[in-house]
Coordinates of C-alpha atoms in Angstrom, one line a residue:
M258 CA 50.6 -45.5 -74.7
K259 CA 50.3 -42.0 -73.3
I260 CA 47.3 -41.5 -71.1
G261 CA 46.1 -38.2 -69.8
R262 CA 43.3 -36.5 -67.9
E263 CA 40.9 -36.6 -70.8
D264 CA 41.1 -40.4 -71.0
F265 CA 40.1 -40.9 -67.3
E266 CA 37.3 -38.3 -67.6
A267 CA 35.9 -40.0 -70.7
L268 CA 36.0 -43.3 -68.8
I269 CA 34.2 -41.8 -65.8
K270 CA 31.5 -40.2 -68.0
G271 CA 30.9 -43.5 -69.8
E272 CA 32.0 -42.0 -73.2
K273 CA 34.7 -44.6 -73.4
D274 CA 35.5 -48.0 -72.0
I275 CA 38.9 -49.7 -71.4
T276 CA 39.0 -51.5 -74.8
P277 CA 41.2 -48.9 -76.7
Y278 CA 43.6 -48.9 -73.8
I279 CA 44.3 -52.7 -73.8
E280 CA 47.6 -53.7 -75.2
L281 CA 48.1 -57.5 -75.6
D282 CA 51.3 -59.1 -77.1
P283 CA 50.9 -62.9 -76.8
V284 CA 54.3 -63.6 -78.3
A285 CA 56.0 -61.4 -75.7
G286 CA 53.7 -62.5 -72.9
S287 CA 52.7 -58.9 -72.2
Y288 CA 49.3 -57.6 -71.3
S289 CA 48.6 -54.0 -70.1
V290 CA 45.5 -51.9 -69.4
F291 CA 45.7 -48.1 -69.2
G292 CA 49.5 -48.5 -69.3
V293 CA 49.6 -50.8 -66.3
K294 CA 51.1 -54.3 -66.6
T295 CA 48.6 -56.9 -65.6
A296 CA 47.6 -60.5 -66.1
S297 CA 44.5 -62.6 -66.5
N298 CA 43.0 -64.2 -63.4
P299 CA 41.4 -67.5 -64.3
N300 CA 38.5 -68.6 -62.2
Y301 CA 40.3 -71.7 -61.0
L302 CA 43.1 -69.5 -59.5
I303 CA 40.7 -67.5 -57.4
K304 CA 38.8 -70.6 -56.3
A305 CA 42.1 -72.3 -55.4
I306 CA 43.0 -69.3 -53.1
Y307 CA 39.6 -69.6 -51.3
E308 CA 39.9 -73.4 -51.0
M309 CA 43.5 -73.1 -49.7
Y310 CA 42.3 -71.0 -46.8
E311 CA 39.2 -73.1 -46.3
S312 CA 41.4 -76.2 -45.8
H313 CA 42.9 -74.7 -42.6
L314 CA 39.9 -72.6 -41.5
N315 CA 36.3 -72.8 -42.6
K316 CA 34.4 -71.2 -45.4
K317 CA 33.4 -68.1 -43.4
L318 CA 37.0 -67.5 -42.2
A319 CA 38.4 -68.3 -45.6
V320 CA 36.4 -65.4 -47.0
K321 CA 37.9 -63.2 -44.2
A322 CA 41.5 -64.4 -45.0
V323 CA 41.0 -63.5 -48.7
R324 CA 39.7 -60.1 -47.6
K325 CA 42.9 -59.5 -45.7
L326 CA 45.0 -60.5 -48.7
F327 CA 43.1 -58.2 -51.1
R328 CA 43.1 -55.3 -48.7
S329 CA 46.8 -55.0 -49.6
V330 CA 45.9 -55.0 -53.3
G331 CA 43.5 -52.1 -52.6
M332 CA 46.2 -50.2 -50.8
G333 CA 48.2 -50.3 -54.1
S334 CA 45.6 -47.9 -55.7
L335 CA 47.3 -45.0 -54.0
G336 CA 49.6 -44.6 -57.1
L337 CA 46.6 -44.1 -59.3
Y338 CA 45.0 -41.7 -56.9
N339 CA 48.2 -39.6 -56.8
L340 CA 48.4 -39.6 -60.6
L341 CA 44.8 -38.3 -60.9
K342 CA 45.7 -35.5 -58.4
K343 CA 48.7 -34.6 -60.6
F344 CA 46.2 -34.3 -63.5
G345 CA 44.1 -31.9 -61.3
M346 CA 41.4 -34.5 -60.8
N347 CA 40.3 -34.3 -57.1
L348 CA 37.9 -37.1 -56.8
S349 CA 36.0 -37.9 -53.6
P350 CA 36.8 -41.3 -52.0
A351 CA 33.5 -42.7 -53.3
E352 CA 34.2 -41.3 -56.9
F353 CA 37.6 -42.8 -56.8
L354 CA 36.3 -46.1 -55.6
L355 CA 33.9 -46.3 -58.5
L356 CA 36.7 -45.5 -61.0
V357 CA 38.9 -48.2 -59.6
F358 CA 36.1 -50.8 -59.9
K359 CA 35.1 -49.5 -63.3
L360 CA 38.6 -50.3 -64.5
Q361 CA 38.6 -53.7 -62.7
H362 CA 35.1 -54.8 -63.6
Q363 CA 35.6 -54.0 -67.3
Q364 CA 38.4 -56.5 -67.1
G365 CA 35.9 -59.2 -66.0
W366 CA 35.8 -58.8 -62.2
G367 CA 32.1 -58.2 -62.1
A368 CA 29.1 -56.1 -63.3
P369 CA 29.3 -52.3 -63.1
F370 CA 29.1 -50.8 -59.6
E371 CA 26.3 -48.5 -58.5
L372 CA 26.7 -46.0 -55.7
V373 CA 23.7 -46.4 -53.5
E374 CA 24.7 -44.1 -50.6
Q375 CA 27.6 -41.9 -49.5
S376 CA 28.5 -39.8 -46.5
E377 CA 31.7 -38.9 -44.7
K378 CA 31.8 -42.2 -42.8
R379 CA 29.6 -44.6 -44.9
I380 CA 29.5 -45.7 -48.5
I381 CA 27.1 -48.3 -49.9
L382 CA 27.9 -50.0 -53.3
R383 CA 25.9 -52.5 -55.3
T384 CA 26.6 -54.7 -58.3
K385 CA 24.6 -57.4 -60.1
H386 CA 27.4 -59.9 -59.5
T387 CA 31.1 -60.2 -58.8
F388 CA 33.7 -62.5 -60.2
E389 CA 34.1 -64.5 -57.0
A390 CA 30.3 -64.7 -56.4
E391 CA 29.8 -66.4 -59.8
I392 CA 32.6 -69.0 -59.3
L393 CA 31.7 -69.8 -55.7
K394 CA 27.9 -70.1 -56.0
D395 CA 28.2 -73.6 -54.5
W396 CA 29.3 -72.1 -51.2
K397 CA 25.8 -70.7 -50.7
M398 CA 26.9 -67.8 -48.5
P399 CA 28.4 -64.3 -48.8
V400 CA 31.8 -64.9 -50.5
C401 CA 33.1 -61.6 -51.8
G402 CA 36.3 -61.4 -49.8
V403 CA 38.2 -60.1 -52.8
H404 CA 35.9 -57.1 -53.1
M405 CA 35.6 -56.5 -49.4
G406 CA 39.3 -56.4 -49.0
W407 CA 39.8 -54.3 -52.1
I408 CA 37.3 -51.8 -51.1
E409 CA 38.8 -51.5 -47.6
G410 CA 42.3 -51.1 -49.0
V411 CA 41.2 -48.4 -51.5
M412 CA 39.4 -46.4 -48.8
M413 CA 42.3 -46.7 -46.3
A414 CA 44.8 -45.6 -49.0
V415 CA 42.9 -42.5 -50.0
T416 CA 41.6 -41.3 -46.6
G417 CA 44.4 -42.5 -44.3
K418 CA 41.6 -43.9 -42.0
N419 CA 40.4 -47.4 -41.2
W420 CA 37.3 -48.8 -42.9
Y421 CA 35.3 -52.0 -42.5
C422 CA 33.4 -53.5 -45.3
L423 CA 30.4 -55.8 -44.8
E424 CA 28.7 -57.7 -47.7
R425 CA 25.0 -57.3 -46.9
K426 CA 23.8 -59.2 -50.0
C427 CA 25.6 -61.7 -52.2
V428 CA 24.6 -63.6 -55.4
A429 CA 26.4 -66.7 -54.0
N430 CA 23.9 -66.5 -51.1
G431 CA 20.9 -66.5 -53.4
D432 CA 20.4 -62.7 -53.4
D433 CA 19.7 -60.6 -56.5
C434 CA 22.9 -58.6 -56.2
C435 CA 26.1 -58.2 -54.2
E436 CA 25.8 -55.2 -51.9
F437 CA 28.6 -53.7 -49.8
V438 CA 28.4 -51.4 -46.8
V439 CA 31.6 -49.6 -46.0
D440 CA 32.0 -47.9 -42.6
Q441 CA 34.8 -45.8 -41.1
V442 CA 35.6 -47.6 -37.8
D443 CA 37.9 -47.4 -34.8
P444 CA 40.0 -50.6 -35.1
S445 CA 40.2 -51.0 -31.4
W446 CA 41.5 -54.1 -29.6
K447 CA 37.9 -54.7 -28.4
F448 CA 36.5 -54.5 -31.9
K449 CA 39.0 -57.1 -33.2
A450 CA 38.7 -59.5 -30.2
Q451 CA 35.0 -59.6 -30.3
A452 CA 35.1 -60.4 -34.0
V453 CA 37.2 -63.4 -33.1
V454 CA 34.9 -64.6 -30.4
R455 CA 31.8 -64.2 -32.7
G456 CA 33.6 -66.3 -35.3
D457 CA 33.6 -63.5 -37.8
S458 CA 37.4 -63.5 -37.8
A459 CA 40.3 -65.8 -36.7
I460 CA 43.4 -64.7 -34.8
T461 CA 45.4 -65.2 -38.0
E462 CA 43.8 -62.1 -39.4
F463 CA 45.4 -60.0 -36.6
I464 CA 48.9 -61.6 -36.3
D465 CA 51.7 -59.3 -37.3
H466 CA 54.7 -61.7 -37.7
R467 CA 58.1 -60.0 -38.6
P468 CA 60.6 -62.9 -38.6
V469 CA 63.5 -60.7 -39.7
E470 CA 63.0 -58.4 -36.8
G471 CA 62.3 -61.3 -34.4
T472 CA 58.8 -60.0 -33.4
I473 CA 55.3 -61.4 -33.4
K474 CA 52.2 -59.4 -32.3
L475 CA 48.6 -60.6 -31.8
I476 CA 46.2 -57.6 -31.9
D477 CA 49.2 -55.3 -31.0
D478 CA 50.2 -57.5 -28.0
P479 CA 53.6 -59.1 -28.2
V480 CA 53.5 -62.9 -28.2
V481 CA 56.0 -65.7 -28.8
I482 CA 55.8 -69.2 -30.4
M483 CA 56.8 -71.8 -27.8
P484 CA 57.9 -75.2 -29.2
R485 CA 56.4 -78.1 -27.1
F486 CA 59.8 -79.4 -26.2
V487 CA 60.3 -76.2 -24.2
F488 CA 57.1 -76.9 -22.4
T489 CA 57.9 -80.5 -21.5
S490 CA 61.5 -79.5 -20.5
M491 CA 60.1 -77.0 -18.0
M492 CA 57.7 -79.5 -16.6
N493 CA 60.3 -82.3 -16.3
S494 CA 62.8 -80.0 -14.7
L495 CA 60.2 -79.2 -11.9
K496 CA 59.5 -82.9 -11.5
K497 CA 63.2 -83.7 -11.0
T498 CA 63.5 -80.9 -8.5
M499 CA 60.6 -81.5 -6.2
G500 CA 58.6 -84.6 -7.4
E501 CA 55.6 -85.1 -9.6
M502 CA 52.8 -84.1 -7.3
P503 CA 54.4 -80.9 -5.9
A504 CA 55.4 -79.9 -9.5
G505 CA 51.9 -80.4 -10.7
G506 CA 50.6 -78.2 -7.8
I507 CA 53.0 -75.4 -8.7
N508 CA 52.1 -75.6 -12.4
Y509 CA 48.4 -75.6 -11.5
R510 CA 48.8 -72.5 -9.3
A511 CA 51.0 -70.7 -11.9
Y512 CA 48.6 -71.2 -14.8
M513 CA 45.6 -70.4 -12.6
D514 CA 47.3 -67.0 -12.0
M515 CA 48.0 -66.7 -15.7
G516 CA 44.3 -67.3 -16.5
K517 CA 43.2 -64.6 -14.1
E518 CA 45.8 -62.1 -15.4
N519 CA 44.6 -62.8 -18.9
V520 CA 41.0 -62.0 -17.9
E521 CA 42.2 -58.8 -16.2
H522 CA 43.9 -57.8 -19.5
Y523 CA 40.5 -58.2 -21.3
K524 CA 38.8 -56.1 -18.6
K525 CA 41.3 -53.3 -19.2
M526 CA 40.4 -53.4 -22.9
G527 CA 36.7 -52.7 -22.0
I528 CA 35.3 -56.3 -21.8
T529 CA 33.2 -56.6 -18.7
Q530 CA 30.4 -59.2 -19.2
P531 CA 31.6 -62.4 -17.4
T532 CA 30.4 -64.9 -20.0
T533 CA 32.1 -62.8 -22.8
L534 CA 35.3 -62.7 -20.8
S535 CA 35.5 -66.5 -20.4
D536 CA 34.4 -67.2 -24.0
M537 CA 37.0 -64.8 -25.2
A538 CA 39.8 -66.5 -23.2
F539 CA 38.7 -70.0 -24.3
T540 CA 38.5 -68.9 -27.9
F541 CA 42.0 -67.2 -27.9
Y542 CA 43.7 -70.1 -26.2
S543 CA 42.0 -72.6 -28.5
Q544 CA 43.0 -70.7 -31.7
M545 CA 46.6 -70.4 -30.3
G546 CA 46.9 -74.1 -30.1
W547 CA 46.5 -74.8 -26.4
F548 CA 43.4 -77.0 -26.7
H549 CA 40.3 -77.5 -28.7
L550 CA 37.0 -77.0 -26.9
V551 CA 34.4 -79.8 -27.6
K552 CA 31.7 -78.8 -25.1
S553 CA 31.0 -77.0 -21.8
E554 CA 28.2 -78.1 -19.4
W555 CA 26.9 -76.5 -16.2
N556 CA 25.4 -78.5 -13.3
E557 CA 23.4 -76.1 -11.2
A558 CA 22.9 -78.6 -8.4
K559 CA 26.6 -79.2 -8.0
K560 CA 27.6 -75.7 -9.0
E561 CA 30.1 -77.4 -11.3
K562 CA 31.1 -76.7 -14.9
T563 CA 32.4 -79.7 -17.0
I564 CA 34.7 -78.8 -19.8
T565 CA 35.6 -81.3 -22.5
L566 CA 38.7 -80.7 -24.6
E567 CA 39.7 -82.7 -27.7
H568 CA 43.4 -82.3 -26.9
T569 CA 45.6 -80.1 -24.6
V570 CA 49.1 -78.9 -25.0
E571 CA 50.2 -81.3 -22.2
S572 CA 48.6 -84.4 -23.6
E573 CA 50.0 -83.7 -27.0
A574 CA 53.5 -83.0 -25.6
F575 CA 53.7 -86.0 -23.2
G576 CA 51.8 -88.5 -25.2
N577 CA 50.6 -91.8 -23.6
T578 CA 51.8 -91.8 -20.0
G579 CA 49.0 -93.9 -18.4
K580 CA 48.0 -91.0 -16.1
N581 CA 46.6 -87.5 -16.0
V582 CA 49.1 -84.8 -17.0
C583 CA 47.1 -81.6 -17.6
Y584 CA 47.9 -79.7 -14.4
C585 CA 48.6 -76.5 -16.3
T586 CA 45.4 -76.6 -18.3
A587 CA 43.3 -77.4 -15.2
G588 CA 44.8 -74.3 -13.5
L589 CA 44.3 -72.2 -16.6
L590 CA 40.6 -73.1 -17.0
A591 CA 40.1 -72.5 -13.2
G592 CA 41.8 -69.1 -13.4
I593 CA 39.7 -68.0 -16.4
I594 CA 36.4 -68.9 -14.7
E595 CA 37.5 -67.4 -11.4
G596 CA 38.7 -64.2 -13.0
S597 CA 35.6 -63.9 -15.2
F598 CA 32.9 -64.5 -12.7
G599 CA 34.6 -63.3 -9.5
I600 CA 34.2 -66.5 -7.6
K601 CA 36.6 -69.0 -6.0
V602 CA 36.8 -72.3 -7.8
Q603 CA 38.8 -75.6 -7.9
G604 CA 39.8 -77.2 -11.2
R605 CA 40.4 -80.9 -11.6
E606 CA 41.2 -83.2 -14.6
I607 CA 39.0 -86.3 -14.4
K608 CA 39.8 -87.8 -17.9
C609 CA 43.0 -87.4 -19.9
R610 CA 44.1 -88.5 -23.4
S611 CA 47.5 -89.3 -22.0
K612 CA 45.8 -91.9 -19.8
G613 CA 44.0 -93.4 -22.9
D614 CA 40.7 -91.5 -22.6
E615 CA 39.1 -90.1 -25.8
Y616 CA 39.1 -86.5 -24.4
C617 CA 40.7 -84.5 -21.6
V618 CA 37.8 -83.6 -19.3
F619 CA 37.9 -81.1 -16.5
T620 CA 35.5 -80.1 -13.7
I621 CA 35.5 -76.5 -12.4
T622 CA 33.7 -76.5 -9.0
N623 CA 32.6 -73.5 -6.9
K624 CA 34.5 -73.5 -3.6
P625 CA 32.2 -73.0 -0.6
E626 CA 32.5 -69.5 1.0

């Protein structure tokens, strides 16, 4: 089927819909719309994608993971944008966005979009419902990760700039429509890191893993995956060399320095508020698998913070030893607090899963001046 400028113009004006441009051959298993090969997306497929992410994250972060996935889909719209330019149709980003979703929504992805507001750096769109909002109504929250990612990808493709989409209203959250606010943003390290700390994103959204090249980056910083046997091997090597207590002291000191250096890195990225610095460090180490924070309590009379962790990298690595093993974590926590608040502290593990306790518990106590 040959498609030209007049076809797209008729669709934009509402003089035609996509029906004449659908070609379906059930015997051949072929389905195309506007000459583009496509396939149906049953509701259980989309729901399965959301539930797959939810099983490893939570509902809120699952929506963000779907958004990242469909951002790539939106980026694929560049081919259509270039075709329209070849036809002499120079649509604005907002006009092109409406065309993309007219094509998609007429295939069942939602009700027609309405352009509420547009400027150079902001676009607001509204629809009576989206496909995912209908099938995920039982989540009772904003769920339109498919559309948020798609919108971001389209805008990034046609402008060459970064855009962030927020769903301000959602049918699945009980609202009367799904409304999207799209802003051009500076995707700084600070912007991404604060989203992780707030719980709006997980670090998985910002991991760039290129196994063929042998590189991994987390928010543009190079990182490595360290198997736990490497960790236990290093610890045991020190024990053999100098004995258990001196080795524990060295590990404590080394990881305390690491915690402070980590906080200094955050400061260089523009994070200055002490509580935010410590929360950021705890969140990142937790999401990287070092530990899981259960609770944190402050005793003003003792000037002492008690931190309860569900597990630590050491207790998981060493298993049941009948004694405390978390020298590295104790030092790391102390370094984070010391670096964040600019005070001298002493960290100590008072309970340990390797000793049979339910949790690994640490006290971080202010040192007298």
